[in-house]
Short mmCIF file of N, CA, C and O and ligand atoms in Angstrom, two decimals:
data_model
loop_
_atom_site.label_atom_id
_atom_site.label_comp_id
_atom_site.label_asym_id
_atom_site.label_seq_id
_atom_site.Cartn_x
_atom_site.Cartn_y
_atom_site.Cartn_z
N MET B 31 16.46 -67.90 -42.62
CA MET B 31 16.82 -68.66 -41.33
C MET B 31 16.43 -70.08 -41.59
O MET B 31 15.72 -70.42 -42.15
N SER B 32 17.69 -71.01 -41.22
CA SER B 32 17.67 -72.04 -41.58
C SER B 32 17.08 -72.76 -40.52
O SER B 32 16.68 -72.46 -39.11
N THR B 33 16.96 -74.30 -40.34
CA THR B 33 16.10 -75.10 -39.64
C THR B 33 17.23 -75.27 -38.35
O THR B 33 16.20 -75.18 -37.37
N ALA B 34 18.02 -75.50 -38.56
CA ALA B 34 19.09 -76.01 -37.65
C ALA B 34 19.29 -74.49 -36.79
O ALA B 34 19.87 -73.50 -37.56
N ALA B 35 19.44 -74.54 -35.45
CA ALA B 35 19.31 -73.14 -34.67
C ALA B 35 21.07 -72.99 -34.63
O ALA B 35 21.62 -73.77 -34.30
N GLU B 36 21.38 -72.12 -34.83
CA GLU B 36 22.45 -71.50 -34.73
C GLU B 36 22.35 -70.75 -33.49
O GLU B 36 21.70 -70.07 -33.10
N HIS B 37 24.10 -70.77 -32.52
CA HIS B 37 23.95 -69.90 -31.21
C HIS B 37 25.14 -69.15 -31.59
O HIS B 37 26.19 -69.25 -32.17
N THR B 38 25.21 -67.83 -31.23
CA THR B 38 25.96 -66.86 -31.72
C THR B 38 26.29 -66.26 -30.18
O THR B 38 25.41 -65.61 -29.44
N ALA B 39 27.40 -66.24 -29.85
CA ALA B 39 27.95 -65.31 -28.53
C ALA B 39 29.05 -64.29 -28.84
O ALA B 39 29.75 -64.25 -29.83
N GLU B 40 28.75 -63.47 -28.36
CA GLU B 40 29.84 -61.84 -28.75
C GLU B 40 30.59 -61.49 -27.80
O GLU B 40 29.73 -61.40 -26.47
N TYR B 41 31.58 -60.95 -27.87
CA TYR B 41 32.75 -60.55 -26.71
C TYR B 41 33.04 -59.52 -27.29
O TYR B 41 33.49 -58.68 -28.29
N ALA B 42 33.66 -58.70 -26.09
CA ALA B 42 34.61 -57.43 -26.24
C ALA B 42 35.71 -58.16 -26.04
O ALA B 42 35.90 -58.70 -24.89
N VAL B 43 36.89 -57.45 -26.77
CA VAL B 43 38.22 -58.51 -26.76
C VAL B 43 39.24 -57.11 -26.24
O VAL B 43 38.75 -55.84 -27.02
N THR B 44 39.85 -57.23 -25.24
CA THR B 44 40.73 -55.76 -25.18
C THR B 44 42.58 -56.51 -25.79
O THR B 44 43.04 -57.51 -25.43
N GLY B 45 42.37 -55.52 -26.38
CA GLY B 45 44.11 -55.28 -26.59
C GLY B 45 44.69 -55.75 -28.45
O GLY B 45 45.95 -55.79 -28.68
N MET B 46 43.42 -56.01 -28.77
CA MET B 46 44.10 -56.07 -30.31
C MET B 46 44.03 -54.93 -31.17
O MET B 46 43.65 -53.96 -30.85
N SER B 47 45.07 -54.81 -32.22
CA SER B 47 45.64 -53.55 -32.51
C SER B 47 45.31 -53.81 -34.20
O SER B 47 45.64 -53.05 -34.85
N CYS B 48 45.72 -54.99 -34.78
CA CYS B 48 45.87 -55.46 -36.17
C CYS B 48 45.30 -56.67 -36.95
O CYS B 48 44.88 -57.47 -35.63
N GLY B 49 45.49 -57.04 -37.69
CA GLY B 49 45.14 -57.71 -38.64
C GLY B 49 45.78 -59.46 -37.74
O GLY B 49 45.15 -60.04 -38.22
N HIS B 50 47.21 -59.06 -37.27
CA HIS B 50 47.71 -60.22 -36.85
C HIS B 50 47.09 -60.89 -35.66
O HIS B 50 46.68 -61.94 -35.18
N CYS B 51 46.56 -59.66 -34.80
CA CYS B 51 45.95 -60.18 -33.79
C CYS B 51 44.54 -60.42 -33.71
O CYS B 51 44.28 -61.64 -33.66
N GLU B 52 43.91 -60.41 -34.98
CA GLU B 52 42.49 -60.86 -35.70
C GLU B 52 42.94 -62.53 -36.05
O GLU B 52 42.44 -63.42 -35.24
N ALA B 53 44.03 -62.45 -36.67
CA ALA B 53 44.56 -64.01 -37.20
C ALA B 53 44.60 -64.98 -35.65
O ALA B 53 44.30 -65.88 -36.05
N ALA B 54 45.21 -64.47 -34.88
CA ALA B 54 45.69 -64.86 -33.62
C ALA B 54 44.35 -65.37 -32.98
O ALA B 54 44.57 -66.94 -32.72
N ILE B 55 43.36 -64.44 -33.03
CA ILE B 55 42.34 -65.03 -32.21
C ILE B 55 41.40 -66.16 -32.92
O ILE B 55 41.08 -66.85 -32.29
N ARG B 56 41.43 -65.59 -34.20
CA ARG B 56 40.90 -66.83 -35.13
C ARG B 56 41.19 -68.01 -35.31
O ARG B 56 40.69 -69.24 -35.23
N GLU B 57 42.56 -68.17 -35.04
CA GLU B 57 43.20 -69.31 -35.01
C GLU B 57 42.75 -70.38 -33.88
O GLU B 57 42.58 -71.54 -33.78
N GLU B 58 42.80 -69.58 -32.31
CA GLU B 58 42.73 -70.08 -31.28
C GLU B 58 41.54 -70.86 -31.22
O GLU B 58 41.03 -71.87 -30.72
N VAL B 59 40.41 -69.59 -31.43
CA VAL B 59 39.06 -69.87 -31.00
C VAL B 59 38.61 -71.34 -32.48
O VAL B 59 37.71 -71.63 -31.87
N GLY B 60 39.19 -70.57 -33.53
CA GLY B 60 38.64 -71.88 -34.70
C GLY B 60 39.30 -73.34 -34.04
O GLY B 60 38.36 -74.33 -34.79
N ALA B 61 39.90 -73.62 -33.13
CA ALA B 61 40.26 -74.85 -32.90
C ALA B 61 39.46 -75.61 -31.70
O ALA B 61 39.46 -76.29 -31.65
N ILE B 62 38.33 -74.52 -31.53
CA ILE B 62 37.39 -75.13 -30.30
C ILE B 62 36.46 -75.79 -31.21
O ILE B 62 35.95 -75.56 -32.43
N ALA B 63 36.03 -77.18 -31.31
CA ALA B 63 35.32 -78.00 -31.71
C ALA B 63 34.12 -77.52 -32.74
O ALA B 63 34.29 -77.86 -33.58
N PRO B 64 32.91 -77.63 -31.97
CA PRO B 64 32.02 -77.21 -32.98
C PRO B 64 31.91 -75.81 -33.41
O PRO B 64 30.66 -75.65 -34.35
N VAL B 65 32.92 -74.74 -33.10
CA VAL B 65 32.42 -73.82 -33.86
C VAL B 65 32.63 -73.75 -35.43
O VAL B 65 33.40 -74.16 -36.16
N LYS B 66 31.44 -72.95 -35.74
CA LYS B 66 30.66 -72.79 -37.20
C LYS B 66 31.69 -71.06 -37.91
O LYS B 66 32.09 -71.47 -38.85
N ARG B 67 31.58 -70.29 -37.01
CA ARG B 67 32.00 -69.06 -38.04
C ARG B 67 32.26 -68.38 -37.16
O ARG B 67 32.09 -67.93 -35.70
N ILE B 68 33.79 -67.25 -37.22
CA ILE B 68 34.00 -66.45 -36.19
C ILE B 68 34.03 -65.13 -36.94
O ILE B 68 34.63 -65.06 -38.19
N GLU B 69 33.74 -63.95 -36.17
CA GLU B 69 33.98 -62.52 -37.00
C GLU B 69 34.62 -62.06 -36.19
O GLU B 69 34.32 -62.00 -34.53
N VAL B 70 35.64 -61.26 -35.94
CA VAL B 70 36.60 -60.89 -35.37
C VAL B 70 37.23 -59.30 -36.04
O VAL B 70 37.56 -59.32 -37.00
N SER B 71 37.26 -58.36 -35.06
CA SER B 71 37.60 -57.05 -35.80
C SER B 71 38.82 -56.44 -34.23
O SER B 71 37.93 -55.99 -33.36
N ALA B 72 39.56 -55.96 -35.12
CA ALA B 72 40.43 -55.17 -34.38
C ALA B 72 40.04 -53.62 -34.30
O ALA B 72 40.38 -53.35 -33.16
N ALA B 73 39.19 -53.46 -34.94
CA ALA B 73 38.87 -52.08 -35.26
C ALA B 73 37.65 -51.49 -33.94
O ALA B 73 37.66 -50.67 -33.55
N THR B 74 37.05 -52.54 -34.13
CA THR B 74 35.96 -52.40 -32.93
C THR B 74 35.78 -53.38 -31.58
O THR B 74 35.48 -53.21 -30.68
N GLY B 75 36.81 -54.39 -31.44
CA GLY B 75 36.97 -55.26 -30.43
C GLY B 75 36.20 -55.73 -30.38
O GLY B 75 35.99 -56.80 -29.27
N ARG B 76 35.53 -56.38 -31.41
CA ARG B 76 34.34 -57.35 -31.07
C ARG B 76 34.94 -58.29 -31.60
O ARG B 76 35.56 -58.64 -32.75
N LEU B 77 34.35 -59.81 -30.77
CA LEU B 77 34.22 -60.95 -31.51
C LEU B 77 33.12 -61.77 -31.28
O LEU B 77 32.30 -61.61 -30.48
N ALA B 78 32.65 -62.44 -32.56
CA ALA B 78 31.24 -63.32 -32.48
C ALA B 78 31.63 -64.26 -33.17
O ALA B 78 32.13 -64.80 -33.94
N VAL B 79 31.21 -65.29 -32.33
CA VAL B 79 31.67 -66.72 -32.42
C VAL B 79 30.23 -67.36 -32.50
O VAL B 79 29.35 -67.65 -31.98
N THR B 80 29.75 -67.96 -33.90
CA THR B 80 28.69 -69.10 -34.04
C THR B 80 28.53 -70.53 -34.01
O THR B 80 29.64 -70.98 -34.66
N ALA B 81 28.23 -71.20 -33.65
CA ALA B 81 28.29 -72.67 -33.58
C ALA B 81 26.94 -73.21 -34.00
O ALA B 81 25.61 -72.37 -33.49
N ASP B 82 26.68 -74.59 -34.29
CA ASP B 82 25.19 -75.20 -34.17
C ASP B 82 24.77 -75.65 -32.83
O ASP B 82 23.63 -76.04 -32.92
N ALA B 83 25.46 -75.63 -31.64
CA ALA B 83 25.13 -75.75 -30.39
C ALA B 83 25.56 -74.58 -29.37
O ALA B 83 26.13 -73.68 -29.83
N PRO B 84 24.87 -74.35 -28.20
CA PRO B 84 25.43 -73.26 -27.37
C PRO B 84 26.99 -73.11 -27.38
O PRO B 84 27.87 -74.17 -27.16
N VAL B 85 27.37 -71.77 -27.78
CA VAL B 85 28.69 -71.85 -27.30
C VAL B 85 29.51 -71.71 -26.34
O VAL B 85 29.19 -71.59 -25.37
N ASP B 86 30.58 -72.67 -26.13
CA ASP B 86 31.29 -73.17 -24.61
C ASP B 86 32.38 -72.04 -24.41
O ASP B 86 33.15 -71.26 -24.88
N ASP B 87 31.71 -70.80 -23.76
CA ASP B 87 32.07 -69.35 -23.04
C ASP B 87 33.32 -70.03 -22.59
O ASP B 87 34.30 -68.91 -23.02
N ALA B 88 33.66 -71.03 -21.53
CA ALA B 88 34.78 -70.79 -21.09
C ALA B 88 36.07 -71.36 -21.77
O ALA B 88 37.27 -71.03 -22.21
N ALA B 89 35.34 -71.86 -22.83
CA ALA B 89 36.46 -72.49 -23.92
C ALA B 89 36.80 -71.40 -24.87
O ALA B 89 38.13 -71.11 -25.24
N VAL B 90 35.92 -70.66 -25.19
CA VAL B 90 36.34 -69.09 -25.84
C VAL B 90 37.20 -68.25 -25.58
O VAL B 90 37.92 -67.63 -25.71
N LEU B 91 36.82 -67.99 -24.09
CA LEU B 91 37.79 -67.08 -23.36
C LEU B 91 39.10 -67.56 -23.05
O LEU B 91 40.32 -66.68 -23.02
N ALA B 92 39.16 -68.96 -23.06
CA ALA B 92 40.51 -69.23 -22.38
C ALA B 92 41.11 -69.39 -23.83
O ALA B 92 42.55 -69.55 -23.85
N ALA B 93 40.80 -69.22 -25.07
CA ALA B 93 41.52 -69.74 -26.38
C ALA B 93 41.75 -67.96 -26.99
O ALA B 93 43.03 -67.70 -27.44
N VAL B 94 40.80 -66.93 -26.33
CA VAL B 94 41.23 -66.04 -26.58
C VAL B 94 42.70 -65.58 -25.36
O VAL B 94 43.82 -65.01 -26.15
N GLU B 95 42.44 -66.00 -24.38
CA GLU B 95 43.59 -65.53 -23.54
C GLU B 95 44.86 -66.50 -24.10
O GLU B 95 45.87 -66.24 -23.75
N GLU B 96 44.69 -67.59 -24.21
CA GLU B 96 45.77 -68.39 -24.85
C GLU B 96 46.40 -67.55 -26.03
O GLU B 96 47.69 -67.41 -26.40
N ALA B 97 45.89 -66.88 -26.96
CA ALA B 97 46.19 -65.85 -28.03
C ALA B 97 46.88 -64.69 -27.99
O ALA B 97 47.52 -63.73 -27.90
N GLY B 98 46.74 -64.53 -26.19
CA GLY B 98 47.25 -63.50 -25.58
C GLY B 98 45.81 -61.90 -25.46
O GLY B 98 46.93 -60.82 -25.35
N TYR B 99 45.03 -62.50 -25.40
CA TYR B 99 44.12 -60.87 -25.16
C TYR B 99 42.89 -61.44 -24.09
O TYR B 99 43.17 -62.51 -23.33
N GLU B 100 42.24 -60.36 -23.89
CA GLU B 100 41.30 -60.67 -22.43
C GLU B 100 39.59 -60.39 -23.51
O GLU B 100 39.69 -59.19 -24.31
N ALA B 101 38.80 -61.23 -23.15
CA ALA B 101 37.59 -60.92 -23.57
C ALA B 101 36.52 -60.90 -22.54
O ALA B 101 36.72 -61.78 -21.53
N VAL B 102 35.45 -60.51 -22.73
CA VAL B 102 34.43 -60.72 -21.71
C VAL B 102 33.05 -60.48 -22.86
O VAL B 102 32.84 -60.18 -23.59
N ARG B 103 32.05 -61.73 -22.09
CA ARG B 103 31.15 -61.78 -22.90
C ARG B 103 30.07 -60.84 -23.23
O ARG B 103 29.64 -59.88 -21.81
N THR B 104 29.68 -60.16 -24.11
CA THR B 104 28.82 -59.04 -24.20
C THR B 104 27.43 -59.29 -24.86
O THR B 104 26.25 -58.60 -24.74
N ARG B 105 27.02 -60.63 -25.45
CA ARG B 105 25.94 -60.72 -25.80
C ARG B 105 25.44 -62.54 -25.39
O ARG B 105 26.65 -63.37 -26.03
CU1 CU Y 97 48.15 -56.96 -34.06
#
């Protein structure tokens, strides 16, 4: 554990089927300013967004929607 607190928000994404879907979400969510790390899997439908500040839920959900998918926060 580092001393700087990391915040991770997890989402269940509906509609991803392949690597292109993952890339589309990665690109849109990656454009949100303080995002540090993105894990996304079409196989599990899971999206995890890590930042040094609390993750902006509305921005993530809007970005996923922009990419053409739907997400709900799961953690
Ligand atoms: Cu795809």
